[in-house]
Every structure is written in structure tokens, then in C-alpha cells.
Amino acid sequence: MIRIAIQSKGRLSEESLALMSEAGIRIDAIKRKFLARAADFPLEVLYLRDDDIPGVVAGGSADLGIVGYNEVAETGADVRIVRRLGFGACRLSLAIPKEQEYTGPAFFEGKRIATSYPNVLSGWLRANGVNAQIQKIMGSVEIAPAAGLSDAIFDIVSSGGTLVSNGLKEVETVLESEAVLVAGTLDADKQAILDKMLFRFDAVMESGGKKYILMNIPTDKVQEAVKILPAMRSPTVMPLAAEGWCSLHSVVLERELWDKIERLKALGAEGILVLHLDKVID
Ligand code: PRT
Ligand code: ZN
């Protein structure tokens, strides 16, 4: 049995559960309790506030955790980052009132900076030789300058919309973050369960941003089409009943899909189907 701590309510909760569910580890989300057992995998879930997850894993009360890298950096907890999970992307940035001119890190000398991330901030200030006053505020940091509580803020930014609507501009990105899977010290049995989970997580993440594509193509164009479509090993080519035609199957990155479709059509491809890819197991 392995125990994983995930955020109980918040931006990472749904996606943490979705990742596990896509990996075939189903937890009853309706009867969400403090501690829940997976139906078909030797795992139990501990629902916590995100701030507590790194410490709980480092302390051994949970073996694994899914949490924003920003929280791992802030708490400095002694945990191992096992995987970057590709969701919850954001950054920790310094922002100042938009009408002020930014002159570089020295701008912050003697200034008051409001933040919920004092440790990450003080590391950046030290590295840049800046002396500033850190005002620790939990929540609604972005209103601190307008309220006269600070001259600048250091906070999580994602789209940047919150900064704009509070008359602030981002001037330094200090830390890039995303959700990460962290682990504490594991014995051999728990490491074996983790390895099994990672095999599944990797298959789920590997399929992200990819599509399965199939089409009919004149046999004499197959060689050129294969160059456009390098797949995991190579595309699958099957002869069609119609003389001179083949069916070609492959996997493509979603962001390259339209470009490739145009090039394949130019080669004479017809009946192109693009399908959802559920899992990719290498
Ligand atoms: O209750 P609990 O303590 O568990 O939750 P919380 O309120 O502390 O955290 P929550 O649920 O807001 O965020 C959990 C994690 O999601 C964070 O630790 C980050 O790793 C990640 N994350 C990703 C974000 C954002 N994107 C994000 N945009 N966390 C917060 N925000 C906030 C930010 O604080 C700011 O107020 O959204 C606003 C900025 O968004 P934009 O898009 O306007 O720039
Ligand atoms: Zn929190």
C-alpha cells in the first residue's frame, strides 16, 4: 500500500484525480473524505491543503504527493521530484504598478514587497544583492499596492489577467512552476508500486497532445508520406483492395497536425481520419 497526498479543493485537485483515473486508479471523488482508498490499486489518497503536502511527504505521513513546484520550492521540504506532470503551469513573478519605470533588480532596493512566498523571494533578493522588506500576506496579494500595503508584489502569474486588472505589470520571472509528483523515502515494496504508477502515468502523459491519423494514399507516394509522418517506430502501411492505393496509419503531435495534413493532401492523401489517442505505451 502506498499513500499519496493531493490537494483537497483547488486548482490541482481535479487534474490530479483525472491523471490517476486515466491511469486506471479510481478514487471515489463524490465521497471525498480526508483519507480514501483506491478501488483497484494498492493506494490511498490523503486530501490536504497544497501548502501542507511537501512537509507531509518529507515527514513520511504520505509517501507521495502531487503539488505545485512553487510549494516545494517555498517550503524547502526534503522530497524527491519524481515527475513533472504537465498541468498547473504558472510562474512566480515580481510585479510593480504599471506606470512605474522598471530599472532592473535595483528597483526593489528599500521597497516593500507583498507575497505569500517569502522564502523564494528572499532567495532571489539575496542572489541579486537587493535589500527589500518582505510583507507576508496569504491571499489577495495583488491588491496590496493599491491598498498602500506594499510597493510591489511577488505572486503566482498564469495568464497575467489578474495583474492587468489590478494595474500591475510583471517585471521579473523568478520561478517557473507546474504540478509535480514528489516522493519521500520509499522501501522496496512502495518503490515497486510507484514504478507501476509511473509506467501508467507516462503512458497517459505521452498520449497528451498527440493524435492518431489514418488515410488512403497512392502506393507510389508512400515513401514521401512516411518522411512527413515519422511515428513511434515507423508508420503502418497496409495495402487496400483498390489497386495502387494503401492505408497509412501514424501518430502525430497535435500542434503539427494541420501542417502535416496539408502536405499529405498535396501528395494525394484522401479520406484522412484524425482520432483521439488514449494511451501511448512505449
Ligand atoms: O486551499 P489550498 O491552500 O489547497 O489552495 P490554494 O488556494 O493555496 O491554491 P490554488 O488552488 O489556488 O492553487 C494551487 C496551485 O495551482 C498553486 O500552488 C500553483 O502551483 C497552481 N497554479 C496554477 C495557480 C495558478 N495557476 C494561478 N493562476 N495558483 C494560483 N493562481 C492564482 C494566482 O495566485 C493569482 O491570484 O491565479 C491568479 C493569477 O492568475 P492569472 O491567470 O490572472 O495570471
Ligand atoms: Zn495553499
mmCIF file with all atom_site columns, N, CA, C and O and ligand atoms in Angstrom, residues 7-12 48-51 67-71 88-90 117 142 155-163 177-179, ligand 1:
data_model
loop_
_atom_site.group_PDB
_atom_site.id
_atom_site.type_symbol
_atom_site.label_atom_id
_atom_site.label_alt_id
_atom_site.label_comp_id
_atom_site.label_asym_id
_atom_site.label_entity_id
_atom_site.label_seq_id
_atom_site.pdbx_PDB_ins_code
_atom_site.Cartn_x
_atom_site.Cartn_y
_atom_site.Cartn_z
_atom_site.occupancy
_atom_site.B_iso_or_equiv
_atom_site.pdbx_formal_charge
_atom_site.auth_seq_id
_atom_site.auth_comp_id
_atom_site.auth_asym_id
_atom_site.auth_atom_id
_atom_site.pdbx_PDB_model_num
ATOM   1   N N   . GLN A 1 7   ? -4.177  17.751 -3.417  1.00 0.00 ? 7   GLN A N   1
ATOM   2   C CA  . GLN A 1 7   ? -4.917  18.928 -2.944  1.00 0.00 ? 7   GLN A CA  1
ATOM   3   C C   . GLN A 1 7   ? -6.409  18.597 -2.831  1.00 0.00 ? 7   GLN A C   1
ATOM   4   O O   . GLN A 1 7   ? -7.001  18.046 -3.758  1.00 0.00 ? 7   GLN A O   1
ATOM   5   N N   . SER A 1 8   ? -7.005  18.949 -1.688  1.00 0.00 ? 8   SER A N   1
ATOM   6   C CA  . SER A 1 8   ? -8.404  18.575 -1.479  1.00 0.00 ? 8   SER A CA  1
ATOM   7   C C   . SER A 1 8   ? -9.355  19.413 -2.325  1.00 0.00 ? 8   SER A C   1
ATOM   8   O O   . SER A 1 8   ? -10.281 18.882 -2.927  1.00 0.00 ? 8   SER A O   1
ATOM   9   N N   . LYS A 1 9   ? -9.128  20.742 -2.357  1.00 0.00 ? 9   LYS A N   1
ATOM   10  C CA  . LYS A 1 9   ? -10.006 21.632 -3.133  1.00 0.00 ? 9   LYS A CA  1
ATOM   11  C C   . LYS A 1 9   ? -9.097  22.674 -3.731  1.00 0.00 ? 9   LYS A C   1
ATOM   12  O O   . LYS A 1 9   ? -8.344  23.309 -3.012  1.00 0.00 ? 9   LYS A O   1
ATOM   13  N N   . GLY A 1 10  ? -9.172  22.875 -5.021  1.00 0.00 ? 10  GLY A N   1
ATOM   14  C CA  . GLY A 1 10  ? -8.340  23.915 -5.614  1.00 0.00 ? 10  GLY A CA  1
ATOM   15  C C   . GLY A 1 10  ? -7.977  23.584 -7.032  1.00 0.00 ? 10  GLY A C   1
ATOM   16  O O   . GLY A 1 10  ? -8.524  22.656 -7.620  1.00 0.00 ? 10  GLY A O   1
ATOM   17  N N   . ARG A 1 11  ? -7.053  24.358 -7.542  1.00 0.00 ? 11  ARG A N   1
ATOM   18  C CA  . ARG A 1 11  ? -6.731  24.265 -8.961  1.00 0.00 ? 11  ARG A CA  1
ATOM   19  C C   . ARG A 1 11  ? -6.132  22.945 -9.393  1.00 0.00 ? 11  ARG A C   1
ATOM   20  O O   . ARG A 1 11  ? -6.178  22.615 -10.566 1.00 0.00 ? 11  ARG A O   1
ATOM   21  N N   . LEU A 1 12  ? -5.498  22.221 -8.466  1.00 0.00 ? 12  LEU A N   1
ATOM   22  C CA  . LEU A 1 12  ? -4.820  20.989 -8.884  1.00 0.00 ? 12  LEU A CA  1
ATOM   23  C C   . LEU A 1 12  ? -5.629  19.729 -8.585  1.00 0.00 ? 12  LEU A C   1
ATOM   24  O O   . LEU A 1 12  ? -5.278  18.648 -9.037  1.00 0.00 ? 12  LEU A O   1
ATOM   25  N N   . LEU A 1 48  ? -5.342  17.100 1.257   1.00 0.00 ? 48  LEU A N   1
ATOM   26  C CA  . LEU A 1 48  ? -4.776  18.150 2.100   1.00 0.00 ? 48  LEU A CA  1
ATOM   27  C C   . LEU A 1 48  ? -4.807  19.505 1.402   1.00 0.00 ? 48  LEU A C   1
ATOM   28  O O   . LEU A 1 48  ? -5.044  19.583 0.198   1.00 0.00 ? 48  LEU A O   1
ATOM   29  N N   . ARG A 1 49  ? -4.489  20.556 2.151   1.00 0.00 ? 49  ARG A N   1
ATOM   30  C CA  . ARG A 1 49  ? -4.231  21.863 1.529   1.00 0.00 ? 49  ARG A CA  1
ATOM   31  C C   . ARG A 1 49  ? -2.872  21.761 0.856   1.00 0.00 ? 49  ARG A C   1
ATOM   32  O O   . ARG A 1 49  ? -1.958  21.119 1.369   1.00 0.00 ? 49  ARG A O   1
ATOM   33  N N   . ASP A 1 50  ? -2.734  22.421 -0.275  1.00 0.00 ? 50  ASP A N   1
ATOM   34  C CA  . ASP A 1 50  ? -1.487  22.260 -1.040  1.00 0.00 ? 50  ASP A CA  1
ATOM   35  C C   . ASP A 1 50  ? -0.242  22.641 -0.232  1.00 0.00 ? 50  ASP A C   1
ATOM   36  O O   . ASP A 1 50  ? 0.801   22.002 -0.344  1.00 0.00 ? 50  ASP A O   1
ATOM   37  N N   . ASP A 1 51  ? -0.382  23.668 0.621   1.00 0.00 ? 51  ASP A N   1
ATOM   38  C CA  . ASP A 1 51  ? 0.773   24.152 1.406   1.00 0.00 ? 51  ASP A CA  1
ATOM   39  C C   . ASP A 1 51  ? 1.358   23.057 2.311   1.00 0.00 ? 51  ASP A C   1
ATOM   40  O O   . ASP A 1 51  ? 2.531   23.082 2.645   1.00 0.00 ? 51  ASP A O   1
ATOM   41  N N   . VAL A 1 67  ? 1.730   18.250 -6.155  1.00 0.00 ? 67  VAL A N   1
ATOM   42  C CA  . VAL A 1 67  ? 1.695   19.622 -5.650  1.00 0.00 ? 67  VAL A CA  1
ATOM   43  C C   . VAL A 1 67  ? 2.420   20.528 -6.639  1.00 0.00 ? 67  VAL A C   1
ATOM   44  O O   . VAL A 1 67  ? 3.229   20.056 -7.448  1.00 0.00 ? 67  VAL A O   1
ATOM   45  N N   . GLY A 1 68  ? 2.118   21.837 -6.581  1.00 0.00 ? 68  GLY A N   1
ATOM   46  C CA  . GLY A 1 68  ? 2.823   22.788 -7.439  1.00 0.00 ? 68  GLY A CA  1
ATOM   47  C C   . GLY A 1 68  ? 4.295   22.869 -7.035  1.00 0.00 ? 68  GLY A C   1
ATOM   48  O O   . GLY A 1 68  ? 4.608   22.878 -5.841  1.00 0.00 ? 68  GLY A O   1
ATOM   49  N N   . TYR A 1 69  ? 5.172   22.938 -8.030  1.00 0.00 ? 69  TYR A N   1
ATOM   50  C CA  . TYR A 1 69  ? 6.599   23.046 -7.727  1.00 0.00 ? 69  TYR A CA  1
ATOM   51  C C   . TYR A 1 69  ? 6.871   24.289 -6.872  1.00 0.00 ? 69  TYR A C   1
ATOM   52  O O   . TYR A 1 69  ? 7.756   24.294 -6.014  1.00 0.00 ? 69  TYR A O   1
ATOM   53  N N   . ASN A 1 70  ? 6.058   25.332 -7.058  1.00 0.00 ? 70  ASN A N   1
ATOM   54  C CA  . ASN A 1 70  ? 6.208   26.558 -6.260  1.00 0.00 ? 70  ASN A CA  1
ATOM   55  C C   . ASN A 1 70  ? 6.128   26.261 -4.759  1.00 0.00 ? 70  ASN A C   1
ATOM   56  O O   . ASN A 1 70  ? 6.873   26.847 -3.967  1.00 0.00 ? 70  ASN A O   1
ATOM   57  N N   . GLU A 1 71  ? 5.246   25.323 -4.369  1.00 0.00 ? 71  GLU A N   1
ATOM   58  C CA  . GLU A 1 71  ? 5.119   24.979 -2.939  1.00 0.00 ? 71  GLU A CA  1
ATOM   59  C C   . GLU A 1 71  ? 6.330   24.188 -2.447  1.00 0.00 ? 71  GLU A C   1
ATOM   60  O O   . GLU A 1 71  ? 6.757   24.337 -1.307  1.00 0.00 ? 71  GLU A O   1
ATOM   61  N N   . GLY A 1 88  ? -1.133  22.629 -14.357 1.00 0.00 ? 88  GLY A N   1
ATOM   62  C CA  . GLY A 1 88  ? -0.908  23.624 -13.282 1.00 0.00 ? 88  GLY A CA  1
ATOM   63  C C   . GLY A 1 88  ? 0.251   24.553 -13.570 1.00 0.00 ? 88  GLY A C   1
ATOM   64  O O   . GLY A 1 88  ? 0.892   25.065 -12.658 1.00 0.00 ? 88  GLY A O   1
ATOM   65  N N   . ALA A 1 89  ? 0.510   24.790 -14.860 1.00 0.00 ? 89  ALA A N   1
ATOM   66  C CA  . ALA A 1 89  ? 1.653   25.651 -15.211 1.00 0.00 ? 89  ALA A CA  1
ATOM   67  C C   . ALA A 1 89  ? 1.416   27.087 -14.742 1.00 0.00 ? 89  ALA A C   1
ATOM   68  O O   . ALA A 1 89  ? 0.318   27.636 -14.895 1.00 0.00 ? 89  ALA A O   1
ATOM   69  N N   . CYS A 1 90  ? 2.409   27.686 -14.141 1.00 0.00 ? 90  CYS A N   1
ATOM   70  C CA  . CYS A 1 90  ? 2.346   29.065 -13.709 1.00 0.00 ? 90  CYS A CA  1
ATOM   71  C C   . CYS A 1 90  ? 3.766   29.516 -13.401 1.00 0.00 ? 90  CYS A C   1
ATOM   72  O O   . CYS A 1 90  ? 4.708   28.744 -13.556 1.00 0.00 ? 90  CYS A O   1
ATOM   73  N N   . TYR A 1 117 ? 5.046   33.993 -0.751  1.00 0.00 ? 117 TYR A N   1
ATOM   74  C CA  . TYR A 1 117 ? 6.236   33.153 -0.994  1.00 0.00 ? 117 TYR A CA  1
ATOM   75  C C   . TYR A 1 117 ? 7.514   33.845 -0.510  1.00 0.00 ? 117 TYR A C   1
ATOM   76  O O   . TYR A 1 117 ? 8.411   34.135 -1.312  1.00 0.00 ? 117 TYR A O   1
ATOM   77  N N   . GLU A 1 142 ? -2.425  40.638 -4.811  1.00 0.00 ? 142 GLU A N   1
ATOM   78  C CA  . GLU A 1 142 ? -2.426  41.608 -5.913  1.00 0.00 ? 142 GLU A CA  1
ATOM   79  C C   . GLU A 1 142 ? -3.055  42.955 -5.552  1.00 0.00 ? 142 GLU A C   1
ATOM   80  O O   . GLU A 1 142 ? -2.827  43.943 -6.236  1.00 0.00 ? 142 GLU A O   1
ATOM   81  N N   . ASP A 1 155 ? 4.092   37.160 -6.792  1.00 0.00 ? 155 ASP A N   1
ATOM   82  C CA  . ASP A 1 155 ? 2.950   36.236 -6.718  1.00 0.00 ? 155 ASP A CA  1
ATOM   83  C C   . ASP A 1 155 ? 2.915   35.305 -7.928  1.00 0.00 ? 155 ASP A C   1
ATOM   84  O O   . ASP A 1 155 ? 3.679   35.478 -8.875  1.00 0.00 ? 155 ASP A O   1
ATOM   85  N N   . ILE A 1 156 ? 1.976   34.373 -7.864  1.00 0.00 ? 156 ILE A N   1
ATOM   86  C CA  . ILE A 1 156 ? 1.770   33.451 -8.978  1.00 0.00 ? 156 ILE A CA  1
ATOM   87  C C   . ILE A 1 156 ? 1.088   34.181 -10.131 1.00 0.00 ? 156 ILE A C   1
ATOM   88  O O   . ILE A 1 156 ? 0.120   34.902 -9.919  1.00 0.00 ? 156 ILE A O   1
ATOM   89  N N   . VAL A 1 157 ? 1.605   33.982 -11.317 1.00 0.00 ? 157 VAL A N   1
ATOM   90  C CA  . VAL A 1 157 ? 1.011   34.543 -12.525 1.00 0.00 ? 157 VAL A CA  1
ATOM   91  C C   . VAL A 1 157 ? 0.773   33.393 -13.486 1.00 0.00 ? 157 VAL A C   1
ATOM   92  O O   . VAL A 1 157 ? 1.607   32.494 -13.610 1.00 0.00 ? 157 VAL A O   1
ATOM   93  N N   . SER A 1 158 ? -0.403  33.435 -14.135 1.00 0.00 ? 158 SER A N   1
ATOM   94  C CA  . SER A 1 158 ? -0.641  32.415 -15.148 1.00 0.00 ? 158 SER A CA  1
ATOM   95  C C   . SER A 1 158 ? -0.931  33.127 -16.465 1.00 0.00 ? 158 SER A C   1
ATOM   96  O O   . SER A 1 158 ? -0.048  33.299 -17.301 1.00 0.00 ? 158 SER A O   1
ATOM   97  N N   . SER A 1 159 ? -2.140  33.635 -16.665 1.00 0.00 ? 159 SER A N   1
ATOM   98  C CA  . SER A 1 159 ? -2.418  34.381 -17.899 1.00 0.00 ? 159 SER A CA  1
ATOM   99  C C   . SER A 1 159 ? -1.905  35.820 -17.804 1.00 0.00 ? 159 SER A C   1
ATOM   100 O O   . SER A 1 159 ? -1.689  36.476 -18.812 1.00 0.00 ? 159 SER A O   1
ATOM   101 N N   . GLY A 1 160 ? -1.772  36.335 -16.594 1.00 0.00 ? 160 GLY A N   1
ATOM   102 C CA  . GLY A 1 160 ? -1.376  37.736 -16.402 1.00 0.00 ? 160 GLY A CA  1
ATOM   103 C C   . GLY A 1 160 ? -2.585  38.651 -16.236 1.00 0.00 ? 160 GLY A C   1
ATOM   104 O O   . GLY A 1 160 ? -2.442  39.840 -15.940 1.00 0.00 ? 160 GLY A O   1
ATOM   105 N N   . GLY A 1 161 ? -3.798  38.097 -16.411 1.00 0.00 ? 161 GLY A N   1
ATOM   106 C CA  . GLY A 1 161 ? -5.023  38.898 -16.324 1.00 0.00 ? 161 GLY A CA  1
ATOM   107 C C   . GLY A 1 161 ? -5.219  39.570 -14.971 1.00 0.00 ? 161 GLY A C   1
ATOM   108 O O   . GLY A 1 161 ? -5.660  40.724 -14.901 1.00 0.00 ? 161 GLY A O   1
ATOM   109 N N   . THR A 1 162 ? -4.887  38.855 -13.898 1.00 0.00 ? 162 THR A N   1
ATOM   110 C CA  . THR A 1 162 ? -5.060  39.419 -12.549 1.00 0.00 ? 162 THR A CA  1
ATOM   111 C C   . THR A 1 162 ? -4.167  40.644 -12.365 1.00 0.00 ? 162 THR A C   1
ATOM   112 O O   . THR A 1 162 ? -4.582  41.652 -11.785 1.00 0.00 ? 162 THR A O   1
ATOM   113 N N   . LEU A 1 163 ? -2.953  40.575 -12.861 1.00 0.00 ? 163 LEU A N   1
ATOM   114 C CA  . LEU A 1 163 ? -2.036  41.725 -12.749 1.00 0.00 ? 163 LEU A CA  1
ATOM   115 C C   . LEU A 1 163 ? -2.616  42.913 -13.500 1.00 0.00 ? 163 LEU A C   1
ATOM   116 O O   . LEU A 1 163 ? -2.698  44.019 -12.955 1.00 0.00 ? 163 LEU A O   1
ATOM   117 N N   . SER A 1 177 ? 6.812   27.133 -12.723 1.00 0.00 ? 177 SER A N   1
ATOM   118 C CA  . SER A 1 177 ? 6.251   26.032 -11.937 1.00 0.00 ? 177 SER A CA  1
ATOM   119 C C   . SER A 1 177 ? 5.235   25.220 -12.734 1.00 0.00 ? 177 SER A C   1
ATOM   120 O O   . SER A 1 177 ? 4.664   25.701 -13.705 1.00 0.00 ? 177 SER A O   1
ATOM   121 N N   . GLU A 1 178 ? 5.027   24.000 -12.299 1.00 0.00 ? 178 GLU A N   1
ATOM   122 C CA  . GLU A 1 178 ? 3.930   23.156 -12.778 1.00 0.00 ? 178 GLU A CA  1
ATOM   123 C C   . GLU A 1 178 ? 3.693   22.116 -11.687 1.00 0.00 ? 178 GLU A C   1
ATOM   124 O O   . GLU A 1 178 ? 4.491   22.038 -10.734 1.00 0.00 ? 178 GLU A O   1
ATOM   125 N N   . ALA A 1 179 ? 2.624   21.343 -11.818 1.00 0.00 ? 179 ALA A N   1
ATOM   126 C CA  . ALA A 1 179 ? 2.383   20.298 -10.816 1.00 0.00 ? 179 ALA A CA  1
ATOM   127 C C   . ALA A 1 179 ? 3.469   19.231 -10.943 1.00 0.00 ? 179 ALA A C   1
ATOM   128 O O   . ALA A 1 179 ? 3.878   18.879 -12.053 1.00 0.00 ? 179 ALA A O   1
HETATM 129 O O1  . PRT B 2 .   ? -6.642  25.637 -0.229  1.00 0.00 ? 1   PRT B O1  1
HETATM 130 P P1  . PRT B 2 .   ? -5.262  25.411 -0.723  1.00 0.00 ? 1   PRT B P1  1
HETATM 131 O O2  . PRT B 2 .   ? -4.195  26.015 0.142   1.00 0.00 ? 1   PRT B O2  1
HETATM 132 O O3  . PRT B 2 .   ? -5.032  23.952 -1.036  1.00 0.00 ? 1   PRT B O3  1
HETATM 133 O O4  . PRT B 2 .   ? -5.204  26.116 -2.173  1.00 0.00 ? 1   PRT B O4  1
HETATM 134 P P2  . PRT B 2 .   ? -4.565  27.500 -2.646  1.00 0.00 ? 1   PRT B P2  1
HETATM 135 O O5  . PRT B 2 .   ? -5.656  28.499 -2.705  1.00 0.00 ? 1   PRT B O5  1
HETATM 136 O O6  . PRT B 2 .   ? -3.327  27.827 -1.882  1.00 0.00 ? 1   PRT B O6  1
HETATM 137 O O7  . PRT B 2 .   ? -4.051  27.116 -4.106  1.00 0.00 ? 1   PRT B O7  1
HETATM 138 P P3  . PRT B 2 .   ? -4.794  27.131 -5.514  1.00 0.00 ? 1   PRT B P3  1
HETATM 139 O O8  . PRT B 2 .   ? -5.804  26.045 -5.579  1.00 0.00 ? 1   PRT B O8  1
HETATM 140 O O9  . PRT B 2 .   ? -5.204  28.498 -5.896  1.00 0.00 ? 1   PRT B O9  1
HETATM 141 O O10 . PRT B 2 .   ? -3.531  26.745 -6.434  1.00 0.00 ? 1   PRT B O10 1
HETATM 142 C C1  . PRT B 2 .   ? -2.891  25.531 -6.306  1.00 0.00 ? 1   PRT B C1  1
HETATM 143 C C2  . PRT B 2 .   ? -1.671  25.532 -7.227  1.00 0.00 ? 1   PRT B C2  1
HETATM 144 O O11 . PRT B 2 .   ? -2.078  25.756 -8.579  1.00 0.00 ? 1   PRT B O11 1
HETATM 145 C C3  . PRT B 2 .   ? -0.647  26.619 -6.977  1.00 0.00 ? 1   PRT B C3  1
HETATM 146 O O12 . PRT B 2 .   ? 0.215   26.341 -5.896  1.00 0.00 ? 1   PRT B O12 1
HETATM 147 C C4  . PRT B 2 .   ? 0.090   26.655 -8.314  1.00 0.00 ? 1   PRT B C4  1
HETATM 148 O O13 . PRT B 2 .   ? 1.081   25.645 -8.345  1.00 0.00 ? 1   PRT B O13 1
HETATM 149 C C5  . PRT B 2 .   ? -1.003  26.285 -9.333  1.00 0.00 ? 1   PRT B C5  1
HETATM 150 N N1  . PRT B 2 .   ? -1.491  27.420 -10.128 1.00 0.00 ? 1   PRT B N1  1
HETATM 151 C C6  . PRT B 2 .   ? -1.523  27.443 -11.478 1.00 0.00 ? 1   PRT B C6  1
HETATM 152 C C7  . PRT B 2 .   ? -2.016  28.583 -9.705  1.00 0.00 ? 1   PRT B C7  1
HETATM 153 C C8  . PRT B 2 .   ? -2.351  29.340 -10.824 1.00 0.00 ? 1   PRT B C8  1
HETATM 154 N N2  . PRT B 2 .   ? -2.041  28.605 -11.917 1.00 0.00 ? 1   PRT B N2  1
HETATM 155 C C9  . PRT B 2 .   ? -2.935  30.653 -10.642 1.00 0.00 ? 1   PRT B C9  1
HETATM 156 N N3  . PRT B 2 .   ? -3.229  31.322 -11.645 1.00 0.00 ? 1   PRT B N3  1
HETATM 157 N N4  . PRT B 2 .   ? -2.230  29.064 -8.449  1.00 0.00 ? 1   PRT B N4  1
HETATM 158 C C10 . PRT B 2 .   ? -2.795  30.267 -8.294  1.00 0.00 ? 1   PRT B C10 1
HETATM 159 N N5  . PRT B 2 .   ? -3.142  31.099 -9.336  1.00 0.00 ? 1   PRT B N5  1
HETATM 160 C C11 . PRT B 2 .   ? -3.753  32.422 -8.966  1.00 0.00 ? 1   PRT B C11 1
HETATM 161 C C12 . PRT B 2 .   ? -2.719  33.482 -8.601  1.00 0.00 ? 1   PRT B C12 1
HETATM 162 O O14 . PRT B 2 .   ? -2.470  33.441 -7.219  1.00 0.00 ? 1   PRT B O14 1
HETATM 163 C C13 . PRT B 2 .   ? -3.377  34.792 -8.980  1.00 0.00 ? 1   PRT B C13 1
HETATM 164 O O15 . PRT B 2 .   ? -4.263  35.237 -7.984  1.00 0.00 ? 1   PRT B O15 1
HETATM 165 O O16 . PRT B 2 .   ? -4.455  32.987 -10.040 1.00 0.00 ? 1   PRT B O16 1
HETATM 166 C C14 . PRT B 2 .   ? -4.194  34.379 -10.155 1.00 0.00 ? 1   PRT B C14 1
HETATM 167 C C15 . PRT B 2 .   ? -3.391  34.702 -11.376 1.00 0.00 ? 1   PRT B C15 1
HETATM 168 O O17 . PRT B 2 .   ? -3.902  34.133 -12.485 1.00 0.00 ? 1   PRT B O17 1
HETATM 169 P P4  . PRT B 2 .   ? -3.854  34.917 -13.875 1.00 0.00 ? 1   PRT B P4  1
HETATM 170 O O18 . PRT B 2 .   ? -4.261  33.874 -14.875 1.00 0.00 ? 1   PRT B O18 1
HETATM 171 O O19 . PRT B 2 .   ? -4.799  36.059 -13.793 1.00 0.00 ? 1   PRT B O19 1
HETATM 172 O O20 . PRT B 2 .   ? -2.414  35.386 -14.108 1.00 0.00 ? 1   PRT B O20 1
#
